[in-house]
Short mmCIF file of C-alpha atoms (C1' of nucleotides) in Angstrom, two decimals:
data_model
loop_
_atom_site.label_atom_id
_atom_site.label_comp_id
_atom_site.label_asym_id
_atom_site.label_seq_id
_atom_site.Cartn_x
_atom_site.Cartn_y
_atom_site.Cartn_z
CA UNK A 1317 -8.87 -4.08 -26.14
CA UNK A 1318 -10.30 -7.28 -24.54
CA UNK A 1319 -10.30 -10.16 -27.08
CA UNK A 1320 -6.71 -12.02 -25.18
CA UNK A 1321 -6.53 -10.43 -22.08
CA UNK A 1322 -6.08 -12.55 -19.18
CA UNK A 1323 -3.22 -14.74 -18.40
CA UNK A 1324 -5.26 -17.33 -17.28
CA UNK A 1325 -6.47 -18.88 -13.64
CA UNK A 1326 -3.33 -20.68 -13.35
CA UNK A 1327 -1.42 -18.22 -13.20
CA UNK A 1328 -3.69 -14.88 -11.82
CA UNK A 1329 -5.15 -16.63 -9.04
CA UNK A 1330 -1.27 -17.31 -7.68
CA UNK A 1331 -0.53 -15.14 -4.38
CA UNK A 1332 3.00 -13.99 -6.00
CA UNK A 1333 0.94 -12.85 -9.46
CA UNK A 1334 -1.90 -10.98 -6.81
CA UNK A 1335 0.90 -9.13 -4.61
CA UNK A 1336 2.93 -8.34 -7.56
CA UNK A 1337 -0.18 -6.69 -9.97
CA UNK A 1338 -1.99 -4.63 -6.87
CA UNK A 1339 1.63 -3.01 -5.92
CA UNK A 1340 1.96 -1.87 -9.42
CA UNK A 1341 -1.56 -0.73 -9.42
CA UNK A 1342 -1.18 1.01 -5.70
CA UNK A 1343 2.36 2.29 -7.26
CA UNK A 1344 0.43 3.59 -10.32
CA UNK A 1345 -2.04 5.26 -8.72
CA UNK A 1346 0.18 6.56 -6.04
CA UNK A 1347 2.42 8.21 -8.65
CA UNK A 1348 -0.96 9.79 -10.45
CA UNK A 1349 -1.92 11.49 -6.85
CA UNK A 1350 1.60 12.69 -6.66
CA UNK A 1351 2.53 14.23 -9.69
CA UNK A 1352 1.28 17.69 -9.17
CA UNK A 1353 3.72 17.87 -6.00
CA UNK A 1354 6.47 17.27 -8.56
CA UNK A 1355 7.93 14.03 -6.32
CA UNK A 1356 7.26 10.45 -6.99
CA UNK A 1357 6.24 7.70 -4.18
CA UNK A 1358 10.41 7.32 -3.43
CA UNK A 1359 10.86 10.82 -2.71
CA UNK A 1360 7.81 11.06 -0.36
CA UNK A 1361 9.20 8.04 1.54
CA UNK A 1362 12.22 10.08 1.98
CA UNK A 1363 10.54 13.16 2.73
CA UNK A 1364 8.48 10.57 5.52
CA UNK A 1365 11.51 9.42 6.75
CA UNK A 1366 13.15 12.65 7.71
CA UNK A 1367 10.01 14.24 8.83
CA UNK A 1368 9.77 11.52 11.20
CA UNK A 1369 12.77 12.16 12.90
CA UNK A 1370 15.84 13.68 11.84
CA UNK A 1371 18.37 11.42 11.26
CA UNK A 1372 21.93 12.39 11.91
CA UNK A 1373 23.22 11.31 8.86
CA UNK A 1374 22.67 10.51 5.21
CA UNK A 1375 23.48 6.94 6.11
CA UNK A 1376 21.11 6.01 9.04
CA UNK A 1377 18.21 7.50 6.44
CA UNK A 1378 18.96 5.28 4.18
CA UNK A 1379 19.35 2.46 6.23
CA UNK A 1380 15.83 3.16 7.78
CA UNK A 1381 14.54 3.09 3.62
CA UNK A 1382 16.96 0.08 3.07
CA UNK A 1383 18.65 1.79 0.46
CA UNK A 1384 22.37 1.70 -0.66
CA UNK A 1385 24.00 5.14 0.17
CA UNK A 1386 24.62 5.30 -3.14
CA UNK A 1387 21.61 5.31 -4.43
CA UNK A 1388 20.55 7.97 -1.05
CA UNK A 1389 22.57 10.83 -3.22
CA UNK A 1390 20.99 11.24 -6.00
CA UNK A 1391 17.51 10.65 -4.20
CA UNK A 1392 18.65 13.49 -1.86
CA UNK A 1393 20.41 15.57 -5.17
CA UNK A 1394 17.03 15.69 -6.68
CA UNK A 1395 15.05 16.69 -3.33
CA UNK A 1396 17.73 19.33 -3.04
CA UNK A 1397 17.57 20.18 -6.11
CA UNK A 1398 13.43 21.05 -5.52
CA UNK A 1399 14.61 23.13 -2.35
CA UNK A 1400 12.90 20.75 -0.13
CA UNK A 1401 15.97 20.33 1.77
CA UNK A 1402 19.21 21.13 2.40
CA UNK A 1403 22.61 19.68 3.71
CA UNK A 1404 25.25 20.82 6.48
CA UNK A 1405 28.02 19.03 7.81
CA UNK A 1406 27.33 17.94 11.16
CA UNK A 1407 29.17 19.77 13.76
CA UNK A 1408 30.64 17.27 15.73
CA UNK A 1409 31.96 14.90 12.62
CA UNK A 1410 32.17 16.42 9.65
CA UNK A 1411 32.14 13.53 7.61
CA UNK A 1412 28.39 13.57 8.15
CA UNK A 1413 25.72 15.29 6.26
CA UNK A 1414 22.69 16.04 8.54
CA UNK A 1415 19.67 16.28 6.36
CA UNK A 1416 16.78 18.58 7.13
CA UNK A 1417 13.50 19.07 5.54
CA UNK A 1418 13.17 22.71 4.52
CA UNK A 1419 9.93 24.70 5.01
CA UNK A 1420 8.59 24.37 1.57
CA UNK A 1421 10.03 20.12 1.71
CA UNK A 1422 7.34 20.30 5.32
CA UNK A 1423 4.73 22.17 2.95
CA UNK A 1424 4.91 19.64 0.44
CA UNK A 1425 5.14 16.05 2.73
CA UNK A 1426 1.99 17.61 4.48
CA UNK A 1427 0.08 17.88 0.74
CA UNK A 1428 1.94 14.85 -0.70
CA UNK A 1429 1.00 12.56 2.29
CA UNK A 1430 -2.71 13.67 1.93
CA UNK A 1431 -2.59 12.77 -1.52
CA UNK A 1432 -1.17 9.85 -1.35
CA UNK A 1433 -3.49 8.99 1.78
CA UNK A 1434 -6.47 9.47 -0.96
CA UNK A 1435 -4.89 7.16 -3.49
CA UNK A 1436 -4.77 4.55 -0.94
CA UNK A 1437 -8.93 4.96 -0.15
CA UNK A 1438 -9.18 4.98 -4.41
CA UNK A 1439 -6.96 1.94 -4.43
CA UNK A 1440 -9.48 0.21 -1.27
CA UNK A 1441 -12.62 0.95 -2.93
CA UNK A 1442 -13.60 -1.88 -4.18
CA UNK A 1443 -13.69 -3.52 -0.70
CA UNK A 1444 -15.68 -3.15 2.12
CA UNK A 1445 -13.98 -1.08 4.69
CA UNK A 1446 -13.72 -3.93 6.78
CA UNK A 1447 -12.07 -5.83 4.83
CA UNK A 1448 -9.83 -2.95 3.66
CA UNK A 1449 -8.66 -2.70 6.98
CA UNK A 1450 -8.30 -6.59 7.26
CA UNK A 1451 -6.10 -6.35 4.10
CA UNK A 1452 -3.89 -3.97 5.52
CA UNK A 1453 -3.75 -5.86 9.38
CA UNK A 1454 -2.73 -8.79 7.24
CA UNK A 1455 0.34 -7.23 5.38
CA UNK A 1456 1.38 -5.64 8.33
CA UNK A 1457 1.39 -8.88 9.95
CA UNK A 1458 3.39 -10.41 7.00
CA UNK A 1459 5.97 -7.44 6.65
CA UNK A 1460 6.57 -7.35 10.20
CA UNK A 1461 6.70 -11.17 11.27
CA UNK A 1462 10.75 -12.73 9.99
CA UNK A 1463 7.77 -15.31 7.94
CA UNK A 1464 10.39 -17.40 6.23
CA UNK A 1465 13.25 -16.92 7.63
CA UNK A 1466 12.86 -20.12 11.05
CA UNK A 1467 14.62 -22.86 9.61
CA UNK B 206 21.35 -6.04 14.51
CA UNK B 207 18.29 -3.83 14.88
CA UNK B 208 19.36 -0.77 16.50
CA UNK B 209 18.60 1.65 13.69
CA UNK B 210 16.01 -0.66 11.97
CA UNK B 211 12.53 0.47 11.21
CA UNK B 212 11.84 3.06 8.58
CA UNK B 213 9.44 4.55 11.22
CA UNK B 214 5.64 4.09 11.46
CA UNK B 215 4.53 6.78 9.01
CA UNK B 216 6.34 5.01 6.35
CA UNK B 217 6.00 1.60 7.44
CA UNK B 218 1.80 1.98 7.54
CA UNK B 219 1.42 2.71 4.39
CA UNK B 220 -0.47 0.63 1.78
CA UNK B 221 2.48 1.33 -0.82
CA UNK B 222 5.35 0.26 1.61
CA UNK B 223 3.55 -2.59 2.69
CA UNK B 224 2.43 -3.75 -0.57
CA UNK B 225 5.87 -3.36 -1.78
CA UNK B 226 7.35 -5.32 0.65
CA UNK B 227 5.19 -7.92 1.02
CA UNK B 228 5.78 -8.51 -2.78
CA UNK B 229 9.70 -8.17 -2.08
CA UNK B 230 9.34 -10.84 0.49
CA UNK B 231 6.90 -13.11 -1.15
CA UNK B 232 9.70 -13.59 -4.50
CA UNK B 233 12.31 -13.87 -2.19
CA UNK B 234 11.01 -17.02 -0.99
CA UNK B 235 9.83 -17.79 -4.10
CA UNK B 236 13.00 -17.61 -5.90
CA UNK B 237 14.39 -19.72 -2.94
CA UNK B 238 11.78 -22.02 -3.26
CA UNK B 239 12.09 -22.71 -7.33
CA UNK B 240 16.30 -22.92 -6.80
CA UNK B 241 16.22 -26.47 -6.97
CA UNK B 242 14.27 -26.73 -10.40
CA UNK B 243 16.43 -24.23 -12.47
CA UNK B 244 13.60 -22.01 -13.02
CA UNK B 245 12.85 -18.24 -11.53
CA UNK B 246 9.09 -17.27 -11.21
CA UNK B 247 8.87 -15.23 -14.16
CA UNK B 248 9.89 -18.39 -16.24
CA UNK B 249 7.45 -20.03 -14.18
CA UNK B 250 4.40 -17.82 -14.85
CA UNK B 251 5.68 -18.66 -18.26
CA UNK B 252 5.39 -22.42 -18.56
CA UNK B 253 2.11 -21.13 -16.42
CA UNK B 254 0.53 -19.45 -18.93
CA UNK B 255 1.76 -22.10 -22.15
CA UNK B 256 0.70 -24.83 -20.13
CA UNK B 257 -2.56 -23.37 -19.51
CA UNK B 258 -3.51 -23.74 -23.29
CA UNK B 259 -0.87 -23.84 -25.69
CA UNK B 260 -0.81 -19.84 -27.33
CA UNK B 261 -1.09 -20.62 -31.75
CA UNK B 262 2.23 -17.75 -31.20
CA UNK B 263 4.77 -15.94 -29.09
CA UNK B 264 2.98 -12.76 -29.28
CA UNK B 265 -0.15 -14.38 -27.79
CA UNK B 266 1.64 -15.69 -25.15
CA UNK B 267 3.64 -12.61 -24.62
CA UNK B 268 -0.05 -10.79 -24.07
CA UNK B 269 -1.09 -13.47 -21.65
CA UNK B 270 1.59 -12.27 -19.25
CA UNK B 271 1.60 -8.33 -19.87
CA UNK B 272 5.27 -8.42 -21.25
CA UNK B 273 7.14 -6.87 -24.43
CA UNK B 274 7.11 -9.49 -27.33
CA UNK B 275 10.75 -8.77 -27.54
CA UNK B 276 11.29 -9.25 -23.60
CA UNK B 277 9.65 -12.52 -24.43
CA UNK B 278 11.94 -13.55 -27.08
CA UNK B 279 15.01 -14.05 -24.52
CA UNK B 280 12.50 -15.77 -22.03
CA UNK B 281 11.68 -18.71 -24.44
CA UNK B 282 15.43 -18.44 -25.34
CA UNK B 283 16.52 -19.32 -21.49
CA UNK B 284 13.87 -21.71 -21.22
CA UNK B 285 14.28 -23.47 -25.44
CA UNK B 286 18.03 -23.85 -24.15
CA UNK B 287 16.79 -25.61 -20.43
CA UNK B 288 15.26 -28.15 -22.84
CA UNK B 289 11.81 -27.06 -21.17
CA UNK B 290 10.39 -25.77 -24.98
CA UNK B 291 10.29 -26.10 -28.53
CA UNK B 292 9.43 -23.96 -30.93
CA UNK B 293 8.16 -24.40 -34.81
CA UNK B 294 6.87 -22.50 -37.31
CA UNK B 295 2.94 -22.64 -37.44
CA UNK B 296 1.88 -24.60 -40.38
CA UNK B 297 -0.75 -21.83 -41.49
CA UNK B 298 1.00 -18.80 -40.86
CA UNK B 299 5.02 -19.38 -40.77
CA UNK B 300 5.86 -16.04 -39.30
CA UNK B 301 4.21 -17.18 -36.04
CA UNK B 302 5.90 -19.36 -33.23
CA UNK B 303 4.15 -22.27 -31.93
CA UNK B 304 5.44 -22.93 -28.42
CA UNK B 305 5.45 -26.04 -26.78
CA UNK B 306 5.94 -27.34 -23.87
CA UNK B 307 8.85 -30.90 -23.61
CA UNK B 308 7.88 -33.53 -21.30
CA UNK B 309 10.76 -32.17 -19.28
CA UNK B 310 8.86 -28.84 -19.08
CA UNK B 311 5.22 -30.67 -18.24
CA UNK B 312 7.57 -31.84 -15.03
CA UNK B 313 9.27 -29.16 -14.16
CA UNK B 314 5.93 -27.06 -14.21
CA UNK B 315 4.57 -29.50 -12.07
CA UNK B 316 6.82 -29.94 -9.44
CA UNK B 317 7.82 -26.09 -9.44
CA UNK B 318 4.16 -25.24 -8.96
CA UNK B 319 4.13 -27.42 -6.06
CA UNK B 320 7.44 -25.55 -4.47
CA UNK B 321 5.53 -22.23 -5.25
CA UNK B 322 2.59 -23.24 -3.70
CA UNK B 323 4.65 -24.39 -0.46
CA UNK B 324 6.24 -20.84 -0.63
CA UNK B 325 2.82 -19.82 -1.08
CA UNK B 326 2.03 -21.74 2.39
CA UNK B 327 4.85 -20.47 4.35
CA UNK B 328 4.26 -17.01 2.97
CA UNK B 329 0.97 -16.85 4.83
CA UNK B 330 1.98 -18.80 7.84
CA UNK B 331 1.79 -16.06 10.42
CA UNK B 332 -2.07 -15.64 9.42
CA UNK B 333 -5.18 -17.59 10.43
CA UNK B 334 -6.34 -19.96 7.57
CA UNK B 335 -9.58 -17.37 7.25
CA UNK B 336 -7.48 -14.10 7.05
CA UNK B 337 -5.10 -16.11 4.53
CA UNK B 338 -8.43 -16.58 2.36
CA UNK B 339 -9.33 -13.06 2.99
CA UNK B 340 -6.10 -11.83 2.04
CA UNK B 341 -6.23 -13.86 -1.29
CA UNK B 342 -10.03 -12.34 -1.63
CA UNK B 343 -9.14 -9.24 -1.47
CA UNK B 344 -5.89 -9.46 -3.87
CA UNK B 345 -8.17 -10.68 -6.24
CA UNK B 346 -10.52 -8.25 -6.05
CA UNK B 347 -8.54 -5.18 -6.32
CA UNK B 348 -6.49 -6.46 -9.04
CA UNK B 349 -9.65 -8.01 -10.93
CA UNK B 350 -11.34 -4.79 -10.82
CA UNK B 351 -10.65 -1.31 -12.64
CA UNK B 352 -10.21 0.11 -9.64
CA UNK B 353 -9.02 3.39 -10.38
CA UNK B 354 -9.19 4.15 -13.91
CA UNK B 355 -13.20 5.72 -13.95
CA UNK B 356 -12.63 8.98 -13.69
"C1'" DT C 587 1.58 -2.55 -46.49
"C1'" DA C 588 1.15 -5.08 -42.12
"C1'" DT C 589 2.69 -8.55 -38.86
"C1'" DT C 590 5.94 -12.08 -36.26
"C1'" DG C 591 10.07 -12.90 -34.45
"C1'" DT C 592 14.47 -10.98 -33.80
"C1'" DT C 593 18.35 -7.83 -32.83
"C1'" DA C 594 20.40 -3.53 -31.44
"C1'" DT C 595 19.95 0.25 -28.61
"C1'" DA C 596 18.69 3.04 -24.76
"C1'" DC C 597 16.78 4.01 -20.39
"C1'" DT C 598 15.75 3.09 -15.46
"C1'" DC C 599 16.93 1.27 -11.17
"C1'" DT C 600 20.19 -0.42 -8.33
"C1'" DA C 601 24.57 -2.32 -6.59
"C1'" DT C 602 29.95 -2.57 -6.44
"C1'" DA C 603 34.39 -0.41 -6.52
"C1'" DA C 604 37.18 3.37 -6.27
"C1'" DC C 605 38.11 8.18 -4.76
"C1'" DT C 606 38.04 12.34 -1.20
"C1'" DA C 607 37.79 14.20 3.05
"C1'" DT C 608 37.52 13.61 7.47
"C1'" DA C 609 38.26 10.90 11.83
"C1'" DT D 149 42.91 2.39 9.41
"C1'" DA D 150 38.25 3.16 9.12
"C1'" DT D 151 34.05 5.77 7.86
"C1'" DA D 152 30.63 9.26 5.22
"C1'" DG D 153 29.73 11.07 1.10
"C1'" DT D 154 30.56 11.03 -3.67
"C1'" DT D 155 31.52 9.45 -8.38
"C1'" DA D 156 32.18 6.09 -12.03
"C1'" DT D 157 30.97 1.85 -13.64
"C1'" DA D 158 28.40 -2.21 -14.44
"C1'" DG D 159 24.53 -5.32 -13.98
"C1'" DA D 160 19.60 -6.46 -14.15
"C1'" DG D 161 15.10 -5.49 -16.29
"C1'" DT D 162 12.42 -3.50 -19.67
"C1'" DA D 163 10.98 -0.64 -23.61
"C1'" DT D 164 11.67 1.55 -28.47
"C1'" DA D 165 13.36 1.36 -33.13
"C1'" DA D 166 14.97 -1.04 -36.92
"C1'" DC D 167 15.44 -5.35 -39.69
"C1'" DA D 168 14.33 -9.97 -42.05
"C1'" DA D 169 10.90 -13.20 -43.28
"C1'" DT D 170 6.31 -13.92 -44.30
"C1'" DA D 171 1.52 -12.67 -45.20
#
DNA sequence: TATTGTTATACTCTATAACTATA
DNA sequence: TATAGTTATAGAGTATAACAATA
């Protein structure tokens, strides 16, 4: 299962090639720690996102996971679906959907974010732990910064 | 136009979201950066990985880059019909495809890889040039290694 | 019978447009 | 008229199955 493997230096040693293999690897593994929680690493985001403060509307959640709305139904269809929360119109616009976790969608973010903490320390392993923490300074930096977007 | 912006820092800490983004943002500039020469960087890491040494078939080259041999097929098509590739039956075995690169293709490559590398550059511009290297190091090492497929 | 390239098909993920109910 | 949620639809991207040519 080795004889033709690699793609070659040219290409593997490129930054877009690096970023793109380890977050299918950190995706990979992330979806192995997860699976006996019955969500995948989209649905814990969501689950992180309303945990972290309750947003009054289906629409400001999914502009905090820049999501289409669209797409923010059946993500919240399925998590409803797995009673780990549930909808109500809100009270002063009923247009709006206020989202809250239920107690067994609390039970679950608290096991699932453990889990998933883990899979990050499997994923890091192979570096020292200062450099695991350089690694993720250095994306934060990156992620945070506009980077490209000057002139 | 950042009043309900961030996802929030449990989400936006973690090694999957910041992975993931840093990836997003990386082929965004990417893409941008290739615009002029026709080419996206998946057809890039194409020429890439042909260029590298010339695969005796599609199938080979296919393995190179961890894709489907059929998602393949329409990759050489869009590239064959740029004029960037030929293909011909191999003289020993005429089932196989030998790809090759045009002198239009050698060029392309060339000055594509040097837009990718700029992107590359600007990608990494809000780090110092050691935690740039370190970043690279450490990309390389994680995806290099198993990782998390022992037990 | 097995393999290479190809085509047809399906499945996932996501975005756009249209519909409803509220405002 | 404008907005939140929903639904239907369509577009990428990729994988599976089936087919033709060749071995």
């Amino acid at each position: 299962m080795s004889s033709t493997d690699g793609p070659g230096p040219e290409l593997s040693r490129r930054l877009g090639y690096l970023l793109k293999h380890a977050q299918l690897r950190m995706a990979e593994q992330t979806a192995k720690a997860l699976t006996p929680y019955g969500i995948d690493g989209r649905e814990l985001a969501v689950l992180l996102v309303l945990a972290d403060r309750e947003p009054a509307s289906q629409q400001q959640a999914a502009q905090r996971l820049d999501i289409d709305r669209t797409t923010m139904v059946a993500l919240l269809d399925a998590l409803e679906g797995k009673g780990l929360l549930s909808r109500h119109p809100h009270a002063d616009d009923r247009r709006r959907n206020v989202v809250e976790l239920t107690d067994a969608g609390h039970d679950i973010l608290r096991r699932a974010a453990r889990a998933s903490d883990d899979a990050e320390r499997e994923f890091l392993a192979p570096l020292s732990p200062r450099a695991a923490q350089q690694l993720r300074d250095s994306l934060q930096t990156i992620v945070t910064r506009p980077g490209g977007q000057s002139s």
